[in-house]
Amino acid sequence: MNKVLFQILTNNQIAKDVYRLILSGDTGGISAPGQFVNIELEGFYLRRPISVCDWDDKTLTLIYKTVGEGTKALSKLKTGSLNLLTGLGNGFDLSACGKRPLLVGGGVGTPPLYGLCKRLIERGAEPTVILGFNSADEVFYEEEFKCLGAETLVATVDGSHGVKGLVTDALKVLTQDFDSYCACGPEPMLRALYKALDIKGQLSFEERMACGFGACMGCSCKTKYGSKRICKDGPVLKADEIIW
Amino acid sequence: MNKVLFQILTNNQIAKDVYRLILSGDTGGISAPGQFVNIELEGFYLRRPISVCDWDDKTLTLIYKTVGEGTKALSKLKTGSLNLLTGLGNGFDLSACGKRPLLVGGGVGTPPLYGLCKRLIERGAEPTVILGFNSADEVFYEEEFKCLGAETLVATVDGSHGVKGLVTDALKVLTQDFDSYCACGPEPMLRALYKALDIKGQLSFEERMACGFGACMGCSCKTKYGSKRICKDGPVLKADEIIW
Amino acid sequence: MPDLSVTLSGIKLDNPVIPASGTFGYGAEFKDFYDINILGSFSFKGTTKEPRFGNPTPRVAECVSGMINSVGLQNPGIDAVINEELPRIATYFKKPVIANIGGFSVDEFVYCAERLSVSEQVGIIEVNISCPNLHKGGVNFGSDPKAAAEVTAAVRKATNKPIYLKLSPNVESITEIAKACEDAGADGISLINTLLGMRIDIKTRKPVIANKMGGFSGRAIFPVALRMVYEVSKAVKIPIIGMGGVASAENVIEMMMAGASAVQVGAENLRNPYACKEIIEALPRVMAELKIDRLRDIVGVA
Amino acid sequence: MPDLSVTLSGIKLDNPVIPASGTFGYGAEFKDFYDINILGSFSFKGTTKEPRFGNPTPRVAECVSGMINSVGLQNPGIDAVINEELPRIATYFKKPVIANIGGFSVDEFVYCAERLSVSEQVGIIEVNISCPNLHKGGVNFGSDPKAAAEVTAAVRKATNKPIYLKLSPNVESITEIAKACEDAGADGISLINTLLGMRIDIKTRKPVIANKMGGFSGRAIFPVALRMVYEVSKAVKIPIIGMGGVASAENVIEMMMAGASAVQVGAENLRNPYACKEIIEALPRVMAELKIDRLRDIVGVA
Ligand SMILES: Cc1cc2nc3c(=O)[nH]c(=O)nc-3n(C[C@H](O)[C@H](O)[C@H](O)COP(=O)(O)OP(=O)(O)OC[C@H]3O[C@@H](n4cnc5c(N)ncnc54)[C@H](O)[C@@H]3O)c2cc1C
Ligand SMILES: Cc1cc2nc3c(=O)[nH]c(=O)nc-3n(C[C@H](O)[C@H](O)[C@H](O)COP(=O)(O)OP(=O)(O)OC[C@H]3O[C@@H](n4cnc5c(N)ncnc54)[C@H](O)[C@@H]3O)c2cc1C
Ligand SMILES: Cc1cc2nc3c(=O)[nH]c(=O)nc-3n(C[C@H](O)[C@H](O)[C@H](O)COP(=O)(O)O)c2cc1C
Ligand SMILES: Cc1cc2nc3c(=O)[nH]c(=O)nc-3n(C[C@H](O)[C@H](O)[C@H](O)COP(=O)(O)O)c2cc1C
Ligand code: FES
Ligand code: FES
């Protein structure tokens, strides 16, 4: 957890309203996929939390959707520097994933699963990936997941690409057994997965945040084991601690 | 009076804490020396009023002192564009100056007198100029006034350049008679001139402003002929309408 | 075609965007920037019985995302407004104006309202009860429900024009004051006036404003204004003109969703003389994005 | 050597910079960013008798130059604070802390103050009377001088520690409340707590905050806070801890010139975890520019 000035290398559109931002700077604060960074944007009071998609020693990749004023302003920055708090949150626990984990991403919940998938494969695991989007123009990173060597299915709500329907429809296509699952996406998707799967799961949640580092109690949620801060004790929670 | 986007050509220091900003853009709104522009600065709510120092069809010259956060931020802008309201205020009435006007500038009250001096000389007048500063390191535009062909005296409070003392001390050095005087500078200087000179005068005043174009009544002052808005009915007022 | 029109007490406005009193003079300065007939209406500078010079200068101070003013109701007095300003306005503004009146006694409010009632140019009388009431031992009309009701009832009798009481936010319960005004016959409520604020010049170690304190307004106060509009809209049935920090088409829509039937734009006009024009031009696009066909449909939906 | 030290009720602070309650937790998150022993002190999260989860989420909303929160006093309760948090704080913070307590009844304030009194780590007890008092039919302790005095007197009896009453700005006359607290035995006044504010999400047409409204704070509220500190400092003799929108060394100095003996920094810590460190490091330079040798000399000079 630290404050770092990153340089913008590229910041390009990769799907409808979706941008990939590649930054160079000190990534030493990042220790696990599923962690996030909090970005200061000129003219905005609060930082914007964005999941780490991928990183190496010197570069950091983020993927974000333009949903409001802040992300729109971010999408216009093509050069210069950005002030980030990095290495926020807990991230996914790789050691709890087993040999055959299922990774499920919905929309811009997909990015953190990429970094996770990469590291799981490095460790010798054989992840299967399901990505859910509304339609073909929103799909991104299907190829990238496949290049990592993961079996990758895409579901689109309108059927314009891959399986027609939700990620749970794509799930029905799969016949193999999984040791665990990791998911990030809209809450209804997480809930549906929890209902559909009877194995250990790690789910990444979103909440409106002020600090992003555990100080303000802005992002609390109740779990079976007491209240947790999504930003500090999460964003990844165990599926069986959630009170749905 | 209009809102214009100007491009920054240069913005360099020319004396202690004093910068010259040369802009390119539509100067059509400017009609008289002594008018001012109101500059929007990112991160600041109110615009910053700065006198027009000089202008031609396509360029605009401003000279300003870094006194607070806004002017400090301005001094750091070396490229890019600035949003200005131009052609604000009344400016000096050249037709009331006569053949031999005296122009007196104190500190950063000097800039508008340069544009005035230039136009007076173009009209065939023979202005004499007195510039007052605290010390030699603050002096600027002495050469520029001389290049216009105007007799130019400088006074410094500490005597490090030119006449030692105030502009009124420099005035004592001069023996000729003047038809009128025009002055811009700190209020005590304007008052001292008014006391010292028995001819028609035009004085340019400063006041904290919100709009700068006559809408808010933020900058009112009482004159012998009723209340006036420094930004709209001024900044130049006739010496004999002032209630000292 | 998006429909931007709204209605205030039977007066149809082409759109809900109205420059706020004190930030638009009598419109003359703005007509040099754009044709102000595009506005829904405008509220002119607060007018008192006698001409007033107002407070000593400095009268303005900059703040983060806002400003403080202590103009102190400088205006040429009701006679000059009726004999000079209104006829001049008629030459460049063809719609009904909102006549904002200030006062230091009930009688003064009544007098000004009566005098303005005869003008056909006046659509609504906006009664600014956020000024210190010298006759009541320092109590503000705008912070005491009884005094607010008293002014309302008296002005009510003095005019047939719709009257909108303009409230101060520097109170504990703005709904109480608003309800008192409604009960006493107000046709509508305008809110908010400025928050009491202050700045000190750390170089001179003195308050920036000659009068020490002043009215704080601009973008910074939007969340407070929105909250008060929301509260009051739940408490009264009469229409509300919402204001305080409005600076964009999005802000206008948010204010209306909170319960405002129309919206005033104040300090933003001073930093950007084209503010209202830009907002009006942006509204159709933002409405389309939000799938709003008729602006009046969103009043109070939140 | 510039002297930054100030004294609050006999407790000497190395400098006047104190993170505000609710924006600094118990310090644990910030000690990972910097050594928090550089602080004058810090005020920990408002503590109640029982553990509280607080309000439903979303609890935060962004505003221009500020934010709204409706955390709702989430805290682990007084037992956990005394048995777990204070011992943990002792491992990384060596100075007296300010113990902020919340409450829904006089008894709860008294209980919390009594329990915290025994801790040597507690320098000052900050009594936050800006919460709704469920036992008084909805009247806030902080907006009724009598209720404020009642809490003050009761807490006064319960502890020998200096007690600072923390006031709400959502009142008409903050000086009345402050004077009532002083008369009832307060050692100092902390102000201001958050302004009541609201935002609506124009896409969903619903309030952003689950609880609809919340407390508005951050840079935007500085002029209101400064005005209230100034007013209260003229009305009482006891020291004031000023807060509300402080974000720079210049803001600290302005607050002190308005009458604050020390200054708290709230929301700014959330957007920049190094805010207090940066302010403390900037103070000597700004003092030199302004020719201030001893910071305590400027208290109330404006
Ligand atoms: C831990 C975490 C990781 C995230 N990772 C990603 C990611 O990898 N890619 C991506 O596209 N988005 C991600 N998001 C969502 C992203 O933070 C929001 O889309 C973004 O903050 C919206 O900002 P805005 O100014 O465009 O929207 P506005 O609606 O204008 O923002 C207003 C305020 O609401 C907050 N806000 C709005 N939407 C959300 C949201 N969904 N979650 C949290 N705060 C929100 C903003 O941060 C801001 O404070 C993540 C959120 C969290 C909490
Ligand atoms: C008509 C007019 C013409 C001017 N021409 C020039 C010029 O040619 N060159 C030059 O150096 N300065 C000029 N000034 C003064 C200049 O406007 C201020 O120095 C500048 O606004 C200070 O801004 P700041 O942010 O650095 O200071 P801050 O003190 O941080 O500003 C805070 C606020 O106070 C206002 N303010 C501060 N000082 C003054 C002042 N002296 N007059 C008016 N407002 C002030 C600022 O505009 C701002 O709103 C002129 C002022 C006026 C009214
Ligand atoms: C310079 C200035 C002068 C004002 N004068 C008046 C006035 O005469 N009468 C009045 O009712 N309100 C007056 N106001 C208050 C505004 O009409 C408006 O209620 C307030 O500024 C909040 O809106 P804003 O945040 O958009 O500025 C004035 C405001 C400013 C900034
Ligand atoms: C997220 C958050 C939580 C807060 N919680 C408390 C609290 O528990 N007790 C309290 O007295 N004040 C609380 N406050 C108020 C602050 O201590 C401070 O009075 C207020 O935010 C104004 O300062 P600022 O503008 O610097 O934030 C909280 C403020 C914020 C932003
Ligand atoms: S956002 Fe502040 S604790 Fe999570
Ligand atoms: S600054 Fe607004 S009238 Fe002069």
GROMACS .gro file of C-alpha atoms and ligand atoms in nm, chain A residues 216, chain D residues 20-23 45-46 67 69 71 73 100 126 128 166 192-194 217-219 221 243-246 264-268 270, ligand 4:
model
   63
  216CYS     CA    1  -1.348   0.578   0.676
  810ALA     CA    2  -1.046   1.442   1.267
  811SER     CA    3  -1.265   1.170   1.408
  812GLY     CA    4  -1.403   0.926   1.155
  813THR     CA    5  -1.139   0.997   0.896
  835LYS     CA    6  -1.348   0.717   1.538
  836GLY     CA    7  -1.660   0.814   1.735
  857MET     CA    8  -1.798   1.445  -0.011
  859ASN     CA    9  -2.084   1.040   0.427
  861VAL     CA   10  -2.134   0.605   0.795
  863LEU     CA   11  -2.103   0.592   1.373
  890ASN     CA   12  -1.426   1.097   2.038
  916GLU     CA   13  -1.430   1.497   2.244
  918ASN     CA   14  -1.980   1.460   1.956
  956LYS     CA   15  -1.814   1.892   1.920
  982ILE     CA   16  -1.756   2.201   1.288
  983ASN     CA   17  -1.906   1.861   1.226
  984THR     CA   18  -2.050   1.798   0.878
 1007SER     CA   19  -1.744   1.787   0.438
 1008GLY     CA   20  -1.417   1.861   0.264
 1009ARG     CA   21  -1.258   2.171   0.112
 1011ILE     CA   22  -1.711   2.378   0.355
 1033MET     CA   23  -1.205   2.198   1.145
 1034GLY     CA   24  -1.401   2.177   0.823
 1035GLY     CA   25  -1.232   2.168   0.484
 1036VAL     CA   26  -0.876   2.213   0.605
 1054GLN     CA   27  -0.837   1.904   1.270
 1055VAL     CA   28  -0.813   1.764   0.919
 1056GLY     CA   29  -1.094   1.536   0.812
 1057ALA     CA   30  -1.198   1.427   0.465
 1058GLU     CA   31  -0.869   1.539   0.313
 1060LEU     CA   32  -0.928   1.011   0.277
 1096LIG     C1   33  -1.627   0.956   0.675
 1096LIG     C2   34  -1.644   1.049   0.791
 1096LIG     C3   35  -1.675   0.998   0.917
 1096LIG     C4   36  -1.689   1.083   1.026
 1096LIG     N1   37  -1.716   1.031   1.150
 1096LIG     C5   38  -1.720   1.113   1.259
 1096LIG     C6   39  -1.734   1.060   1.390
 1096LIG     O1   40  -1.742   0.941   1.411
 1096LIG     N2   41  -1.739   1.147   1.495
 1096LIG     C7   42  -1.729   1.282   1.476
 1096LIG     O2   43  -1.732   1.357   1.574
 1096LIG     N3   44  -1.713   1.334   1.354
 1096LIG     C8   45  -1.707   1.253   1.245
 1096LIG     N4   46  -1.689   1.307   1.119
 1096LIG     C9   47  -1.677   1.453   1.105
 1096LIG    C10   48  -1.530   1.498   1.097
 1096LIG     O3   49  -1.461   1.463   1.215
 1096LIG    C11   50  -1.521   1.650   1.075
 1096LIG     O4   51  -1.583   1.715   1.183
 1096LIG    C12   52  -1.590   1.694   0.947
 1096LIG     O5   53  -1.572   1.599   0.846
 1096LIG    C13   54  -1.541   1.829   0.895
 1096LIG     O6   55  -1.406   1.825   0.863
 1096LIG     P1   56  -1.351   1.802   0.712
 1096LIG     O7   57  -1.422   1.898   0.624
 1096LIG     O8   58  -1.204   1.825   0.723
 1096LIG     O9   59  -1.385   1.660   0.677
 1096LIG    C14   60  -1.674   1.223   1.009
 1096LIG    C15   61  -1.643   1.273   0.883
 1096LIG    C16   62  -1.625   1.189   0.775
 1096LIG    C17   63  -1.591   1.248   0.641
   0.00000   0.00000   0.00000
